Amino acid sequence: MSSKSNSSNSTTNNVSNYNLQGLETNGAVVAGTGNTVTTTDHGAIDGAFGFGEQALEFAGGVVGSNEKVTTYAIDKNSDLAGQTIGFAENAIESSLDFSKDLVTQNATNSANSVAAIRDLTSTLTGADNNESNLKALYVAGAVVSVVGIGMFAMLGARR
C-alpha cells in the first residue's frame, strides 16, 4: 500500500511600528487608520473676542458722539425757531403800526377835506356855489385818489 501525505502551512504577520519618543505631556497621539482629529486655536479665539470688544467700544463712542451732535443740532434749531418767531412778531407789529398811522393820516386828511368843503359851501351862494361845488368835487376826488394810491402802495409793500 502506498501512502501519500500532503500538508501546507502559511503565516501572515502584520506589523505596525510607531515611534512615540520625544513627545511632551501636552502632545496628542493618534494611532491607527481612518481617524479624525479636530483642534481648536484658543489664542485665535481670544484674539477674536478682544477685537469684538474693541469694535463694541468704538461703536459706543460713535453713538455717544452722534448723540452730542444731535442734541446740539436740536438746541440750535430751537434757538433759530425762537428767533424767527420774535422776528415775525416784530415785523407784524411794525406793519400794523404802519397801517394804523396810514389810516389815521387818511382819516385826518378826509376830515380836513370835508371841513374845507363845508366851509366853501357855507360862504358861497348861487353861481359861485356851483363853481365851488365843482372845485369841492375835484378836491374830494383827489383825496379819494390819494387814499386809494396809498392803500395800493401799502398792500404792495406787504407782499
PDB file of C-alpha atoms in Angstrom:
ATOM      1  CA  MET A   1       0.000   0.000   0.000  1.00  0.00           C
ATOM      2  CA  SER A   2       1.102   3.264  -0.645  1.00  0.00           C
ATOM      3  CA  SER A   3       0.624   6.261   1.438  1.00  0.00           C
ATOM      4  CA  LYS A   4       0.580   9.886   0.449  1.00  0.00           C
ATOM      5  CA  SER A   5       0.526  12.805   2.650  1.00  0.00           C
ATOM      6  CA  ASN A   6       0.021  16.414   1.738  1.00  0.00           C
ATOM      7  CA  SER A   7       0.454  19.274   4.125  1.00  0.00           C
ATOM      8  CA  SER A   8       0.668  23.073   3.748  1.00  0.00           C
ATOM      9  CA  ASN A   9       1.428  25.813   6.220  1.00  0.00           C
ATOM     10  CA  SER A  10       1.020  29.637   5.798  1.00  0.00           C
ATOM     11  CA  THR A  11       1.818  32.516   8.209  1.00  0.00           C
ATOM     12  CA  THR A  12       0.825  36.233   7.796  1.00  0.00           C
ATOM     13  CA  ASN A  13       2.388  38.843  10.058  1.00  0.00           C
ATOM     14  CA  ASN A  14       1.070  42.464  10.052  1.00  0.00           C
ATOM     15  CA  VAL A  15       3.423  44.770  11.884  1.00  0.00           C
ATOM     16  CA  SER A  16       2.911  48.496  12.545  1.00  0.00           C
ATOM     17  CA  ASN A  17       5.730  50.409  14.134  1.00  0.00           C
ATOM     18  CA  TYR A  18       5.024  53.698  15.858  1.00  0.00           C
ATOM     19  CA  ASN A  19       7.792  55.819  17.261  1.00  0.00           C
ATOM     20  CA  LEU A  20       6.456  57.897  20.148  1.00  0.00           C
ATOM     21  CA  GLN A  21       9.721  59.080  21.581  1.00  0.00           C
ATOM     22  CA  GLY A  22      10.200  62.761  22.401  1.00  0.00           C
ATOM     23  CA  LEU A  23       6.532  63.613  22.996  1.00  0.00           C
ATOM     24  CA  GLU A  24       5.747  66.125  25.678  1.00  0.00           C
ATOM     25  CA  THR A  25       2.890  65.680  28.086  1.00  0.00           C
ATOM     26  CA  ASN A  26       0.560  68.049  26.206  1.00  0.00           C
ATOM     27  CA  GLY A  27       1.064  66.388  22.817  1.00  0.00           C
ATOM     28  CA  ALA A  28      -1.638  64.373  21.074  1.00  0.00           C
ATOM     29  CA  VAL A  29      -1.006  60.877  19.748  1.00  0.00           C
ATOM     30  CA  VAL A  30      -3.305  59.179  17.261  1.00  0.00           C
ATOM     31  CA  ALA A  31      -2.687  55.612  16.225  1.00  0.00           C
ATOM     32  CA  GLY A  32      -4.482  53.593  13.583  1.00  0.00           C
ATOM     33  CA  THR A  33      -6.176  54.429  10.328  1.00  0.00           C
ATOM     34  CA  GLY A  34      -9.369  56.364   9.484  1.00  0.00           C
ATOM     35  CA  ASN A  35      -9.153  58.668  12.486  1.00  0.00           C
ATOM     36  CA  THR A  36     -10.361  62.303  12.510  1.00  0.00           C
ATOM     37  CA  VAL A  37      -8.601  64.923  14.607  1.00  0.00           C
ATOM     38  CA  THR A  38     -10.171  68.330  15.376  1.00  0.00           C
ATOM     39  CA  THR A  39      -8.118  71.043  17.072  1.00  0.00           C
ATOM     40  CA  THR A  40      -9.027  74.500  18.370  1.00  0.00           C
ATOM     41  CA  ASP A  41      -6.694  77.513  18.335  1.00  0.00           C
ATOM     42  CA  HIS A  42      -7.644  79.138  21.641  1.00  0.00           C
ATOM     43  CA  GLY A  43      -5.284  82.042  21.019  1.00  0.00           C
ATOM     44  CA  ALA A  44      -7.165  82.947  17.845  1.00  0.00           C
ATOM     45  CA  ILE A  45     -10.484  82.749  19.697  1.00  0.00           C
ATOM     46  CA  ASP A  46      -9.179  85.037  22.462  1.00  0.00           C
ATOM     47  CA  GLY A  47      -7.941  87.477  19.802  1.00  0.00           C
ATOM     48  CA  ALA A  48     -11.342  87.472  18.086  1.00  0.00           C
ATOM     49  CA  PHE A  49     -13.117  88.242  21.357  1.00  0.00           C
ATOM     50  CA  GLY A  50     -10.646  91.064  22.021  1.00  0.00           C
ATOM     51  CA  PHE A  51     -11.312  92.502  18.562  1.00  0.00           C
ATOM     52  CA  GLY A  52     -15.070  92.240  19.166  1.00  0.00           C
ATOM     53  CA  GLU A  53     -14.752  94.131  22.463  1.00  0.00           C
ATOM     54  CA  GLN A  54     -12.754  96.892  20.758  1.00  0.00           C
ATOM     55  CA  ALA A  55     -15.370  97.146  17.996  1.00  0.00           C
ATOM     56  CA  LEU A  56     -18.161  97.466  20.573  1.00  0.00           C
ATOM     57  CA  GLU A  57     -16.238 100.167  22.466  1.00  0.00           C
ATOM     58  CA  PHE A  58     -15.696 102.072  19.216  1.00  0.00           C
ATOM     59  CA  ALA A  59     -19.380 101.769  18.286  1.00  0.00           C
ATOM     60  CA  GLY A  60     -20.361 103.034  21.741  1.00  0.00           C
ATOM     61  CA  GLY A  61     -18.096 106.058  21.250  1.00  0.00           C
ATOM     62  CA  VAL A  62     -19.642 106.764  17.856  1.00  0.00           C
ATOM     63  CA  VAL A  63     -23.161 106.558  19.292  1.00  0.00           C
ATOM     64  CA  GLY A  64     -22.192 108.896  22.145  1.00  0.00           C
ATOM     65  CA  SER A  65     -20.664 111.392  19.723  1.00  0.00           C
ATOM     66  CA  ASN A  66     -23.722 111.203  17.465  1.00  0.00           C
ATOM     67  CA  GLU A  67     -25.958 111.857  20.461  1.00  0.00           C
ATOM     68  CA  LYS A  68     -23.998 115.032  21.270  1.00  0.00           C
ATOM     69  CA  VAL A  69     -24.195 116.250  17.662  1.00  0.00           C
ATOM     70  CA  THR A  70     -27.930 115.551  17.500  1.00  0.00           C
ATOM     71  CA  THR A  71     -28.583 117.336  20.806  1.00  0.00           C
ATOM     72  CA  TYR A  72     -26.554 120.344  19.634  1.00  0.00           C
ATOM     73  CA  ALA A  73     -28.452 120.491  16.327  1.00  0.00           C
ATOM     74  CA  ILE A  74     -31.837 120.278  18.070  1.00  0.00           C
ATOM     75  CA  ASP A  75     -30.842 123.051  20.503  1.00  0.00           C
ATOM     76  CA  LYS A  76     -29.682 125.312  17.674  1.00  0.00           C
ATOM     77  CA  ASN A  77     -32.865 124.666  15.668  1.00  0.00           C
ATOM     78  CA  SER A  78     -34.923 125.507  18.740  1.00  0.00           C
ATOM     79  CA  ASP A  79     -32.988 128.773  19.168  1.00  0.00           C
ATOM     80  CA  LEU A  80     -33.481 129.604  15.496  1.00  0.00           C
ATOM     81  CA  ALA A  81     -37.211 128.907  15.726  1.00  0.00           C
ATOM     82  CA  GLY A  82     -37.476 131.242  18.726  1.00  0.00           C
ATOM     83  CA  GLN A  83     -35.568 133.988  16.913  1.00  0.00           C
ATOM     84  CA  THR A  84     -37.725 133.544  13.820  1.00  0.00           C
ATOM     85  CA  ILE A  85     -40.907 133.871  15.861  1.00  0.00           C
ATOM     86  CA  GLY A  86     -39.536 137.030  17.501  1.00  0.00           C
ATOM     87  CA  PHE A  87     -38.630 138.495  14.112  1.00  0.00           C
ATOM     88  CA  ALA A  88     -42.060 137.678  12.705  1.00  0.00           C
ATOM     89  CA  GLU A  89     -43.740 139.222  15.734  1.00  0.00           C
ATOM     90  CA  ASN A  90     -41.739 142.448  15.324  1.00  0.00           C
ATOM     91  CA  ALA A  91     -42.469 142.548  11.585  1.00  0.00           C
ATOM     92  CA  ILE A  92     -46.201 142.131  12.181  1.00  0.00           C
ATOM     93  CA  GLU A  93     -46.223 144.809  14.895  1.00  0.00           C
ATOM     94  CA  SER A  94     -44.337 147.221  12.620  1.00  0.00           C
ATOM     95  CA  SER A  95     -46.731 146.507   9.763  1.00  0.00           C
ATOM     96  CA  LEU A  96     -49.758 147.076  11.982  1.00  0.00           C
ATOM     97  CA  ASP A  97     -48.266 150.309  13.342  1.00  0.00           C
ATOM     98  CA  PHE A  98     -47.629 151.500   9.777  1.00  0.00           C
ATOM     99  CA  SER A  99     -51.193 150.617   8.780  1.00  0.00           C
ATOM    100  CA  LYS A 100     -52.565 152.401  11.838  1.00  0.00           C
ATOM    101  CA  ASP A 101     -50.534 155.529  11.052  1.00  0.00           C
ATOM    102  CA  LEU A 102     -51.651 155.440   7.419  1.00  0.00           C
ATOM    103  CA  VAL A 103     -55.324 155.044   8.338  1.00  0.00           C
ATOM    104  CA  THR A 104     -55.054 157.840  10.916  1.00  0.00           C
ATOM    105  CA  GLN A 105     -53.413 160.135   8.361  1.00  0.00           C
ATOM    106  CA  ASN A 106     -56.054 159.321   5.752  1.00  0.00           C
ATOM    107  CA  ALA A 107     -58.855 159.918   8.248  1.00  0.00           C
ATOM    108  CA  THR A 108     -57.336 163.275   9.187  1.00  0.00           C
ATOM    109  CA  ASN A 109     -56.989 164.250   5.529  1.00  0.00           C
ATOM    110  CA  SER A 110     -60.570 163.218   4.825  1.00  0.00           C
ATOM    111  CA  ALA A 111     -61.864 165.190   7.817  1.00  0.00           C
ATOM    112  CA  ASN A 112     -59.909 168.254   6.716  1.00  0.00           C
ATOM    113  CA  SER A 113     -61.280 167.917   3.173  1.00  0.00           C
ATOM    114  CA  VAL A 114     -64.849 167.622   4.425  1.00  0.00           C
ATOM    115  CA  ALA A 115     -64.359 170.676   6.652  1.00  0.00           C
ATOM    116  CA  ALA A 116     -62.923 172.658   3.741  1.00  0.00           C
ATOM    117  CA  ILE A 117     -65.839 171.677   1.517  1.00  0.00           C
ATOM    118  CA  ARG A 118     -68.313 172.618   4.259  1.00  0.00           C
ATOM    119  CA  ASP A 119     -66.638 175.992   4.736  1.00  0.00           C
ATOM    120  CA  LEU A 120     -66.669 176.677   0.994  1.00  0.00           C
ATOM    121  CA  THR A 121     -70.322 175.762   0.599  1.00  0.00           C
ATOM    122  CA  SER A 122     -71.426 177.895   3.549  1.00  0.00           C
ATOM    123  CA  THR A 123     -69.697 181.038   2.264  1.00  0.00           C
ATOM    124  CA  LEU A 124     -70.693 180.792  -1.391  1.00  0.00           C
ATOM    125  CA  THR A 125     -74.111 181.403  -2.934  1.00  0.00           C
ATOM    126  CA  GLY A 126     -75.657 180.998  -6.366  1.00  0.00           C
ATOM    127  CA  ALA A 127     -73.234 180.703  -9.305  1.00  0.00           C
ATOM    128  CA  ASP A 128     -70.276 180.831  -7.005  1.00  0.00           C
ATOM    129  CA  ASN A 129     -71.755 177.866  -5.181  1.00  0.00           C
ATOM    130  CA  ASN A 130     -71.888 175.776  -8.374  1.00  0.00           C
ATOM    131  CA  GLU A 131     -68.298 176.583  -9.206  1.00  0.00           C
ATOM    132  CA  SER A 132     -67.350 175.906  -5.613  1.00  0.00           C
ATOM    133  CA  ASN A 133     -69.161 172.586  -5.684  1.00  0.00           C
ATOM    134  CA  LEU A 134     -67.208 171.616  -8.773  1.00  0.00           C
ATOM    135  CA  LYS A 135     -63.962 172.547  -7.048  1.00  0.00           C
ATOM    136  CA  ALA A 136     -65.028 170.609  -3.959  1.00  0.00           C
ATOM    137  CA  LEU A 137     -65.789 167.623  -6.146  1.00  0.00           C
ATOM    138  CA  TYR A 138     -62.296 167.852  -7.639  1.00  0.00           C
ATOM    139  CA  VAL A 139     -60.760 168.109  -4.173  1.00  0.00           C
ATOM    140  CA  ALA A 140     -62.785 165.143  -2.903  1.00  0.00           C
ATOM    141  CA  GLY A 141     -61.798 163.127  -5.988  1.00  0.00           C
ATOM    142  CA  ALA A 142     -58.146 163.994  -5.414  1.00  0.00           C
ATOM    143  CA  VAL A 143     -58.391 162.956  -1.752  1.00  0.00           C
ATOM    144  CA  VAL A 144     -60.047 159.663  -2.661  1.00  0.00           C
ATOM    145  CA  SER A 145     -57.371 159.054  -5.315  1.00  0.00           C
ATOM    146  CA  VAL A 146     -54.552 159.745  -2.850  1.00  0.00           C
ATOM    147  CA  VAL A 147     -56.142 157.441  -0.281  1.00  0.00           C
ATOM    148  CA  GLY A 148     -56.575 154.712  -2.916  1.00  0.00           C
ATOM    149  CA  ILE A 149     -52.987 155.043  -4.126  1.00  0.00           C
ATOM    150  CA  GLY A 150     -51.780 154.933  -0.525  1.00  0.00           C
ATOM    151  CA  MET A 151     -53.749 151.758   0.144  1.00  0.00           C
ATOM    152  CA  PHE A 152     -52.381 150.081  -3.005  1.00  0.00           C
ATOM    153  CA  ALA A 153     -48.857 151.116  -2.015  1.00  0.00           C
ATOM    154  CA  MET A 154     -49.373 149.669   1.452  1.00  0.00           C
ATOM    155  CA  LEU A 155     -50.686 146.382   0.034  1.00  0.00           C
ATOM    156  CA  GLY A 156     -47.803 146.225  -2.441  1.00  0.00           C
ATOM    157  CA  ALA A 157     -45.267 146.807   0.362  1.00  0.00           C
ATOM    158  CA  ARG A 158     -46.689 143.900   2.362  1.00  0.00           C
ATOM    159  CA  ARG A 159     -46.004 141.446  -0.453  1.00  0.00           C
TER     160      ARG A 159
END
